[in-house]
XYZ file of C-alpha atoms in Angstrom:
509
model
C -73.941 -109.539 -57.088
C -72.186 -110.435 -60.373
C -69.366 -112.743 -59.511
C -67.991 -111.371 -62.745
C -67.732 -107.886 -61.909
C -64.972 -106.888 -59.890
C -65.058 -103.030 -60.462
C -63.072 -100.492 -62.124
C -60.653 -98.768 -61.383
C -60.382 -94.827 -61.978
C -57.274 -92.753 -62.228
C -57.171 -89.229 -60.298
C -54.639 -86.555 -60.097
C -54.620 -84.669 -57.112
C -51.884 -82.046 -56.526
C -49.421 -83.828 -59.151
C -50.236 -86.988 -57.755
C -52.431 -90.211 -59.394
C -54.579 -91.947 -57.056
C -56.346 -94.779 -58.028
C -59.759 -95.278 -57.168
C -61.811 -98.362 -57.255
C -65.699 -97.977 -58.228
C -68.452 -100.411 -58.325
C -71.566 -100.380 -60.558
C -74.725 -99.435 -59.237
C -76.039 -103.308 -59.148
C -72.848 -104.344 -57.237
C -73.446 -101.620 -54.638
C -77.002 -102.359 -54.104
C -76.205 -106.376 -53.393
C -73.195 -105.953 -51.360
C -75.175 -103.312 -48.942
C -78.373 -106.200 -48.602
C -75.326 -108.584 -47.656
C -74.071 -106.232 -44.577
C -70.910 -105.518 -46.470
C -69.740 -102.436 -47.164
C -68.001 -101.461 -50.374
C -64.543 -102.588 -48.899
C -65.382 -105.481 -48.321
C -65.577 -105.689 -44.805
C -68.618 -107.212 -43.000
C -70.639 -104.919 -40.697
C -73.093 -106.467 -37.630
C -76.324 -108.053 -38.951
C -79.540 -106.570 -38.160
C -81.190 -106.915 -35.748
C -79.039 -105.032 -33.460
C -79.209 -104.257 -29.887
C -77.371 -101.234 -28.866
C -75.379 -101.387 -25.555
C -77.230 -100.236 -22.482
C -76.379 -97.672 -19.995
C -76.745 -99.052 -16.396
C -79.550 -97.213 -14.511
C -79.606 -94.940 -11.943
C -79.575 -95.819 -8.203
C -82.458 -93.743 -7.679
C -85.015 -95.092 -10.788
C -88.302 -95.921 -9.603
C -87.180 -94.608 -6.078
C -90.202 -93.290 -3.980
C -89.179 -90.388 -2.371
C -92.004 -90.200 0.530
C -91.194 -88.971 4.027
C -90.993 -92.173 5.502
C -88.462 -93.574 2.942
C -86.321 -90.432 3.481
C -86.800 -90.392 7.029
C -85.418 -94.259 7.003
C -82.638 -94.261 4.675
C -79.136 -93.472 6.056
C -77.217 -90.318 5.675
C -74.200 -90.803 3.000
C -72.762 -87.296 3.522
C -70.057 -86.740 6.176
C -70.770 -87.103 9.992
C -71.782 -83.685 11.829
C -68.585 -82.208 13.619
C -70.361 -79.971 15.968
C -71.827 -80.412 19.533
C -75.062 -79.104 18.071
C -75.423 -80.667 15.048
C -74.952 -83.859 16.285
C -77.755 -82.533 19.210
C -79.956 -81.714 16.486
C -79.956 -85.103 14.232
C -80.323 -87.110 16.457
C -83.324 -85.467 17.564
C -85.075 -83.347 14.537
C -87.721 -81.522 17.196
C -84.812 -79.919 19.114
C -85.858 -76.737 20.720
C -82.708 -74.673 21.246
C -82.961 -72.810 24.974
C -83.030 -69.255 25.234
C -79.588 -67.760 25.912
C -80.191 -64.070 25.712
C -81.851 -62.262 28.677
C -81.635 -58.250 28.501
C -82.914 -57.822 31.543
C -80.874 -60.409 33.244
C -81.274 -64.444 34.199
C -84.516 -65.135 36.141
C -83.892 -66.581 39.488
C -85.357 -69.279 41.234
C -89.386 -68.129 43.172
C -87.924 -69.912 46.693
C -84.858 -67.575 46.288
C -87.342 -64.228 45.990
C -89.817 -65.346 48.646
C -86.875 -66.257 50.745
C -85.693 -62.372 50.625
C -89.313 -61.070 51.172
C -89.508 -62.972 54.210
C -86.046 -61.710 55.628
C -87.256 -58.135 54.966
C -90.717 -58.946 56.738
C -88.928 -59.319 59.568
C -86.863 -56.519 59.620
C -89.808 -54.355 59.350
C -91.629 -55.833 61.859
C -89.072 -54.673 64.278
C -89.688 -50.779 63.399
C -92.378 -49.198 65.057
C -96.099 -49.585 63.219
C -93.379 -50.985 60.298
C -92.409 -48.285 58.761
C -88.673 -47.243 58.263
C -87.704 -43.533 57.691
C -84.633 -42.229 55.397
C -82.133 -43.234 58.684
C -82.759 -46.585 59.068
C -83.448 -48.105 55.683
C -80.178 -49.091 55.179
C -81.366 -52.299 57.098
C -83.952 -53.122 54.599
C -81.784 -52.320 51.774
C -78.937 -54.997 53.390
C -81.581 -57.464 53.809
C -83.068 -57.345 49.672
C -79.210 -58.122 49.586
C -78.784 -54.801 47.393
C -75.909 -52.835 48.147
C -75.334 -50.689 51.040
C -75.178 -47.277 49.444
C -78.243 -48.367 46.973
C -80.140 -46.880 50.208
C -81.044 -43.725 49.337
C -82.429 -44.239 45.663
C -83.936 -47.581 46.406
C -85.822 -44.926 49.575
C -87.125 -42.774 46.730
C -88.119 -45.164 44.035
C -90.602 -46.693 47.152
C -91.822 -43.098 47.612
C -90.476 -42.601 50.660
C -89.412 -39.287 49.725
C -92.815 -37.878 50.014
C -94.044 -39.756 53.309
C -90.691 -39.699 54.886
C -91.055 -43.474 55.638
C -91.526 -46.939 53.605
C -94.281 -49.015 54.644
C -94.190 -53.120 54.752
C -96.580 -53.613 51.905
C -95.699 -50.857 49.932
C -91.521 -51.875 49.837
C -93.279 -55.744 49.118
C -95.254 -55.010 46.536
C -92.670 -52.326 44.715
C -89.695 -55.188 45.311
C -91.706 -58.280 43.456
C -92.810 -56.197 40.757
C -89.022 -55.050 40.160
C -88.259 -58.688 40.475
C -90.345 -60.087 37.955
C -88.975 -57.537 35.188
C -85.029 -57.256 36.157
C -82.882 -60.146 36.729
C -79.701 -58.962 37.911
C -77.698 -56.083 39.453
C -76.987 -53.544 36.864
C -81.189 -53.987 35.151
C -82.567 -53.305 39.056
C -79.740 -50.653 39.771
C -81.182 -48.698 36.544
C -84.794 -49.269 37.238
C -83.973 -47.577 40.666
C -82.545 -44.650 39.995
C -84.544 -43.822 36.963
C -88.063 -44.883 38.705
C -89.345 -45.505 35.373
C -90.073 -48.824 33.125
C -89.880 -46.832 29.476
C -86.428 -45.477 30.230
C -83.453 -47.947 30.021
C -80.875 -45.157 30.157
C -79.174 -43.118 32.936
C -78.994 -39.761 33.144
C -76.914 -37.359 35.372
C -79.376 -36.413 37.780
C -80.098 -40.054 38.504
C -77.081 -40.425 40.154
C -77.233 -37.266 42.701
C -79.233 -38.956 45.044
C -76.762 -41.975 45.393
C -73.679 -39.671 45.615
C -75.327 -37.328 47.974
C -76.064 -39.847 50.255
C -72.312 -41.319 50.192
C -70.998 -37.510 51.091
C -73.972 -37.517 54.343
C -73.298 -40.860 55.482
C -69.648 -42.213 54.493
C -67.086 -42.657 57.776
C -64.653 -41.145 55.273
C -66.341 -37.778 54.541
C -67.503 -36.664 58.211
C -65.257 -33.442 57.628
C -66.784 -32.552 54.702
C -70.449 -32.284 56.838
C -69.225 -29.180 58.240
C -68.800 -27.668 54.674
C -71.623 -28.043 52.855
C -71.507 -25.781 50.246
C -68.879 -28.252 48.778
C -71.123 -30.712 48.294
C -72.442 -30.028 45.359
C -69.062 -29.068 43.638
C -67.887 -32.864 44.838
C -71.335 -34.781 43.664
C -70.893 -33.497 40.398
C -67.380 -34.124 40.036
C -68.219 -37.778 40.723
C -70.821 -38.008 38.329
C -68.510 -36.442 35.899
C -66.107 -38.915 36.158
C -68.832 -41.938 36.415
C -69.514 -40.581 32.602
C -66.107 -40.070 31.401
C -65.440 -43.967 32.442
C -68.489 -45.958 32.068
C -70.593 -43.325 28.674
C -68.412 -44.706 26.021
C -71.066 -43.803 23.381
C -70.527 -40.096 24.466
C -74.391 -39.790 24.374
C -74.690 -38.637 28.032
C -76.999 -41.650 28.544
C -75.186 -44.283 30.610
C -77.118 -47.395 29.015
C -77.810 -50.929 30.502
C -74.638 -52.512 28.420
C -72.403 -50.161 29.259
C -73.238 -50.100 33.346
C -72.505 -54.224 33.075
C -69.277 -53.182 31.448
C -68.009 -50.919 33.659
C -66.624 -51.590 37.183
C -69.266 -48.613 38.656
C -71.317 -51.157 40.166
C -68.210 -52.872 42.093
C -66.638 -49.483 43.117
C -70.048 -48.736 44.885
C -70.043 -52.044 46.708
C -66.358 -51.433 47.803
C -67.843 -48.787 49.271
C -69.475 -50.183 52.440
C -66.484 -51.721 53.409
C -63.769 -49.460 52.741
C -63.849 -46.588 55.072
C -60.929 -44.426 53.859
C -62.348 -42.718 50.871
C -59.022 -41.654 49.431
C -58.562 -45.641 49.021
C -61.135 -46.008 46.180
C -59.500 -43.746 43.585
C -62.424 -44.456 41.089
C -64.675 -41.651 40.836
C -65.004 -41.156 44.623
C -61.333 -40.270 46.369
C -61.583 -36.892 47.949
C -57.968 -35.963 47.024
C -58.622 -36.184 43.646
C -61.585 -33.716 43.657
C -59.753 -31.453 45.862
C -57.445 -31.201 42.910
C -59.138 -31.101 40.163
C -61.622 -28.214 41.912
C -58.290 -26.892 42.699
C -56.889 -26.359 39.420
C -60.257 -25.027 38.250
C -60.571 -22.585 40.610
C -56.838 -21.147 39.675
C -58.156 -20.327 36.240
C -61.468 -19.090 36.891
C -60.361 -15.571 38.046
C -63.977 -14.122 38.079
C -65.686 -17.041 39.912
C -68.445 -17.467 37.894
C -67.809 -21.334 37.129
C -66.692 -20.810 34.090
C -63.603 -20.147 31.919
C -62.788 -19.395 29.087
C -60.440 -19.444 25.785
C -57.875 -17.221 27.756
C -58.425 -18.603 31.490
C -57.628 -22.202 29.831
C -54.655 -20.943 28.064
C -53.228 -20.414 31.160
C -53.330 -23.941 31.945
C -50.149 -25.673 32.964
C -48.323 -22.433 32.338
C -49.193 -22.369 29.008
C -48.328 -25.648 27.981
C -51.226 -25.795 25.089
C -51.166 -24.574 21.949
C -53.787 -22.005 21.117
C -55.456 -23.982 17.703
C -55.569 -26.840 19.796
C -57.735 -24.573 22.288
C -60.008 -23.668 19.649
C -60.564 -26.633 18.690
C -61.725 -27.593 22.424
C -63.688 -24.317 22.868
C -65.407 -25.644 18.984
C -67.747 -28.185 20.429
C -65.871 -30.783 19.243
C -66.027 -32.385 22.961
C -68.527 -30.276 24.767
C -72.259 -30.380 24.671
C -74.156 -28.025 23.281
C -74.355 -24.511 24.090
C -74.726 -23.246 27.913
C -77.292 -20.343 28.946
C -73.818 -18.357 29.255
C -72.901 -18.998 25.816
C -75.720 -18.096 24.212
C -76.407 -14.667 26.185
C -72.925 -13.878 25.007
C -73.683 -14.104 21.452
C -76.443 -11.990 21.814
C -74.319 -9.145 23.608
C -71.615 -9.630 20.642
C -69.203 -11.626 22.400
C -67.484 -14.455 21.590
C -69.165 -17.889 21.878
C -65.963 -19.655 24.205
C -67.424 -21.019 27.466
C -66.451 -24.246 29.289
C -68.171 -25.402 32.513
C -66.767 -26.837 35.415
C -67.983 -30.346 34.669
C -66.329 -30.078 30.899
C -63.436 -28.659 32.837
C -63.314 -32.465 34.853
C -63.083 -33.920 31.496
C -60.273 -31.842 29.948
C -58.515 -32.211 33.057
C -58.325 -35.904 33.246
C -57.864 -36.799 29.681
C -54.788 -33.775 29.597
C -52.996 -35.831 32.584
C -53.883 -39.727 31.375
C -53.720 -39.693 27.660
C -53.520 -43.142 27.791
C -57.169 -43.987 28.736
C -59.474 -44.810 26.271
C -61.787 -41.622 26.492
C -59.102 -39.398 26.750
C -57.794 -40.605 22.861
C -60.859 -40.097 21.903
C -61.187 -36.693 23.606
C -58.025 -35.764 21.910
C -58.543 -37.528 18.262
C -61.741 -35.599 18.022
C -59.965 -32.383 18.478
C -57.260 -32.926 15.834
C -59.584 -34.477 12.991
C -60.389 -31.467 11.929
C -62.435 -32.545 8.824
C -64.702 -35.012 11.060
C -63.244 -38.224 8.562
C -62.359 -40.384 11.289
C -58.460 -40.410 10.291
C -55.622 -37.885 11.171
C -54.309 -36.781 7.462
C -50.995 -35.506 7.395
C -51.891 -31.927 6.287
C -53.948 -31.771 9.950
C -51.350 -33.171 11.809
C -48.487 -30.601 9.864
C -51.213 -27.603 11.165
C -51.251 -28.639 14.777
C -47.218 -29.155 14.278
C -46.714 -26.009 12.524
C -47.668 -23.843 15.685
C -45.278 -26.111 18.171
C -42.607 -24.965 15.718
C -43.518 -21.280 15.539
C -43.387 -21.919 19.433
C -40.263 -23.804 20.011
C -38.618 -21.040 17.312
C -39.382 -17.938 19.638
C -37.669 -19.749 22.789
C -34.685 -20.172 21.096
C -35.065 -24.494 21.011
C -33.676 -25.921 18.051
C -36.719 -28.158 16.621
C -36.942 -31.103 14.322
C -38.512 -30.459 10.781
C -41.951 -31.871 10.141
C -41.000 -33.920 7.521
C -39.000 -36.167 9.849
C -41.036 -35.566 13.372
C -43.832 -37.350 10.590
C -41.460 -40.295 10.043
C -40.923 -40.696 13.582
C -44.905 -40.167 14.519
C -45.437 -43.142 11.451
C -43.112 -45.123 12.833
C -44.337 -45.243 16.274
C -48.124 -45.795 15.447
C -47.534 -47.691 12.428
C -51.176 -46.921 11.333
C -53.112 -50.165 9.381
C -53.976 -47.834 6.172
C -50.566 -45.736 4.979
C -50.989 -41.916 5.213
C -53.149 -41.276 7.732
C -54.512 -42.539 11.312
C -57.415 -44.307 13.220
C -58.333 -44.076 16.087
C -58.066 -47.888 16.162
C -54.486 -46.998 15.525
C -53.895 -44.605 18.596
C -55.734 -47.007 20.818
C -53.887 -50.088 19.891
C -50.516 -48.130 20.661
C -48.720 -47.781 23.735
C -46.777 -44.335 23.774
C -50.175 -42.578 22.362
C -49.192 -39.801 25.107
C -46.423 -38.842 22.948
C -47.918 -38.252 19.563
C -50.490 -36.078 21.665
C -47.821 -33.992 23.386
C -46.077 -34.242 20.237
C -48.300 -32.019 18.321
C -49.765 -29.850 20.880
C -48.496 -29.555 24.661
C -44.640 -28.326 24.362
C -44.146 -28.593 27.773
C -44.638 -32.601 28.003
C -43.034 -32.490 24.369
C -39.693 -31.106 25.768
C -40.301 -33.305 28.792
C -40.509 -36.381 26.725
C -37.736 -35.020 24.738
C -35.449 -35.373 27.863
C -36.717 -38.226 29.595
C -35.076 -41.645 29.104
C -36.934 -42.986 26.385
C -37.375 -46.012 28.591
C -38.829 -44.565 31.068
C -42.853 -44.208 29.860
C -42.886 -47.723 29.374
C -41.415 -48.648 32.939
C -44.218 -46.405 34.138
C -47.072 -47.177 31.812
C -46.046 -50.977 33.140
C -46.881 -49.651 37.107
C -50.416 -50.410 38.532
C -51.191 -46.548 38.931
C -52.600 -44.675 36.244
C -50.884 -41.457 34.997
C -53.945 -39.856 36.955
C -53.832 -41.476 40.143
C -50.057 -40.414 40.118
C -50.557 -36.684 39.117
C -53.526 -36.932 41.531
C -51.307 -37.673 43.803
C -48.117 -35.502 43.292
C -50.813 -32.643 43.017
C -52.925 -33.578 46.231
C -49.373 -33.353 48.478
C -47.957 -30.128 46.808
C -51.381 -27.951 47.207
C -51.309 -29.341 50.919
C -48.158 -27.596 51.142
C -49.039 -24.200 50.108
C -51.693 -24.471 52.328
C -49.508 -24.804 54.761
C -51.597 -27.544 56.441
C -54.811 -25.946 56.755
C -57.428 -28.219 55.996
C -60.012 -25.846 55.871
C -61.543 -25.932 52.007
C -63.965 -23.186 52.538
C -60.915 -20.925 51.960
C -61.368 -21.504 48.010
C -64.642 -20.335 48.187
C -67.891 -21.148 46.756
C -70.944 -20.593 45.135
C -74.387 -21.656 45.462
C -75.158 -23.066 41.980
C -72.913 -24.896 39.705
């Protein structure tokens, strides 16, 4: 670099201002950059330079084998469940099975242990073999229930012989061991006889029932009247499936028999001889009323009514689109022999058997069980949705008005019966209702009565408001109590006379 030269210096104007600028020659620049300074005259780092270095990665030249993995320790957080802990401390966990559809197995002792008590039993019958009459023994000593009797008789095929042999009830009681577990899996594979059918039907449980009317200390009187038996078997069974079928498929499956109390009510059975005592499904009063009230309104006999025989229901509490609705299919089954021989003739399709009649009857008097919303919901959701819109609940309203205007009642305008109605389900989505909503509330009997019963609608109108909730708090059901009231008042117009063959009967229901 030329000692001499120290630059020059150039004048600029930029935007009305002079900057000076000062400039080397090309010689200059070229010696000051081999010197490591730059043209300021500042010196820069000398060559060679080494760069600083990044630290490296804990996991460089890491060798990631099984072993390694397998012996290094776990940074994340610590496992905060039973199971997880369970499982990492041992990797080749093998979680139990929890889920048994058929029921728990039981200990082999415990099974050869009941064999051997009902080897002995047998033994004491002549050439061992136990008729219809005295299998109750054997069935006590499998430790079944007592009133399993009569379909455990038949599933042995002792229908057909008229007896059960030892070997035969041995070998037929292991197999049904080794395939159901528990209670409700053997009660099913009883009465249905059959492996490929996990369902019950209504004629499974005739044999059962039939054999509590014949042999039950509380229904001796009823031996002498026989043709009522039939009319109280299927009354039972028609209650059995308006508690326990909650699918409404007429199939009473394996998960819905464990849910139910049917199994329990049949073992209170054997020791409860006053049949009136075990209101569910089998008290005599409450069949006596229910056949009762059906046989009122079937004026012809035939076992069945009709639109006009049910209108007459509760002196015409009901209103008559809430009838059609019922008479719709909306909670009957199909279509009867009657119903379709009276289309053919020209007649209106509007049939309702005695059985649908059991159903109508209890969900009218205890709105507050579970089927019975249902039973109802179904007929005011007219459009099949699932919710009660406000136009279908102001055309089951509209007709209680038209009603309550021809007796003369002053009545409350829709608009705020709707407010009141909204207020008292207050339904999860605004505008209309669930059945989730109906269920979850506790004066659902109201908004029923509300819309289409005007007698229990001017009843409720008039009652202390107070007072369905002091009752609905009680341990009996709105049935067992209008069961009840009923049972004493018919008694009275029969003026004591026990005798039910004065209703008469026929031979096929």
């Amino acid at each position: 670099m030329n000692n001499d030269c120290e630059g020059y210096e150039v004048r600029v104007r930029v935007r009305k201002v002079m900057v000076v600028v000062r400039s080397w020659c090309y010689a200059c620049q070229v010696l000051l950059l081999q010197n490591g300074t730059d043209l300021d005259g500042h010196t820069s780092p000398k060559f060679p330079y080494k760069p600083w270095k990044h630290p490296r990665p804990r996991s460089y030249n890491k060798n990631y084998s099984k072993e390694s993995l397998s012996s290094q320790k776990s940074t994340g957080p610590p496992p905060h469940t039973t199971l997880q802990r369970h499982t990492k401390a041992n990797r080749s966990l093998l979680i139990p099975r929890f889920h048994y559809p058929q029921g728990k197995p039981s200990n082999q002792t415990q099974l050869e242990v009941t064999l051997e008590a009902v080897r002995q039993v047998f033994q004491t019958f002549p050439n061992q073999q136990v008729t219809k009459d005295s299998f109750s023994t054997i069935t006590k000593a499998a430790g079944c229930p007592l009133y399993w009797k009569a379909p455990l008789f038949i599933a042995c095929g002792g229908e057909k012989l008229g007896y059960v042999e030892l070997n035969t009830f041995l070998d037929y009681w292991r197999n049904l061991c080794s395939t159901c577990h528990d209670s409700a899996s053997r009660f099913m594979h009883i009465l249905t006889r059959s492996v490929s059918r996990n369902y019950l039907l209504p004629e499974d449980l005739m044999s059962l029932v039939q054999d509590v009317v014949d042999t039950h200390p509380g229904l001796t009187f009823l031996k002498e009247a026989a043709e009522f038996h039939s009319r109280y078997v299927h009354t039972v069974i028609s209650r059995v499936y308006y508690c326990v079928n909650q699918s409404w498929s007429g199939q009473i499956t394996l998960t819905e028999l464990r849910r139910s109390d049917f199994l329990r009510v049949v073992q209170l059975l054997e020791s409860e001889d006053d049949i009136n005592q075990v209101t569910q499904y089998f008290s005599y009063e409450h069949f006596y009323v229910i056949y009762c009230k059906f046989w009122e309104l079937d004026r012809d006999h035939d076992l069945f009514i009709d639109k006009n025989d049910l209108a007459r229901h509760s002196d015409h509490a009901l209103s008559t689109r809430l009838i059609d609705r019922i008479f719709s299919g909306t909670v009957t089954r199909g279509k009867t022999a009657n119903n379709q021989q009276s289309q053919l003739n020209g007649q209106p399709d509007a049939k309702m058997s005695y059985t649908e009649f059991v159903w109508f009857l209890l969900a009218e008097e205890d709105k507050q069980h579970p089927r019975a919303i249902e039973y109802w919901f179904r007929c005011m959701d007219l459009d099949g949705d699932g919710y009660l819109s406000m136009y279908e609940l102001e055309y089951f309203y509209d007709e209680q008005l038209q009603r309550m205007e021809a007796v003369g009642i002053e009545c409350l305008p829709f608009e705020d019966c709707l407010c009141q109605m909204l207020d008292m389900i207050r339904p999860a989505t605004p505008g209309k209702i669930s059945l989730n909503d109906l269920k979850k509330c506790k004066m659902t009997p109201i908004f029923f009565d509300t819309f289409f019963n005007l007698e229990k609608y001017l009843d409720h109108e008039q009652r202390d408001p107070f007072a369905s909730q002091r009752d609905h708090d009680t341990e009996m059901s709105d049935w067992d109590r209008y069961a009840a009231e009923e049972y004493e008042l018919l008694v009275a117009e029969e003026g004591g006379n026990d005798n039910p063959a004065e209703l008469g009967v026929d031979d096929d229901i």
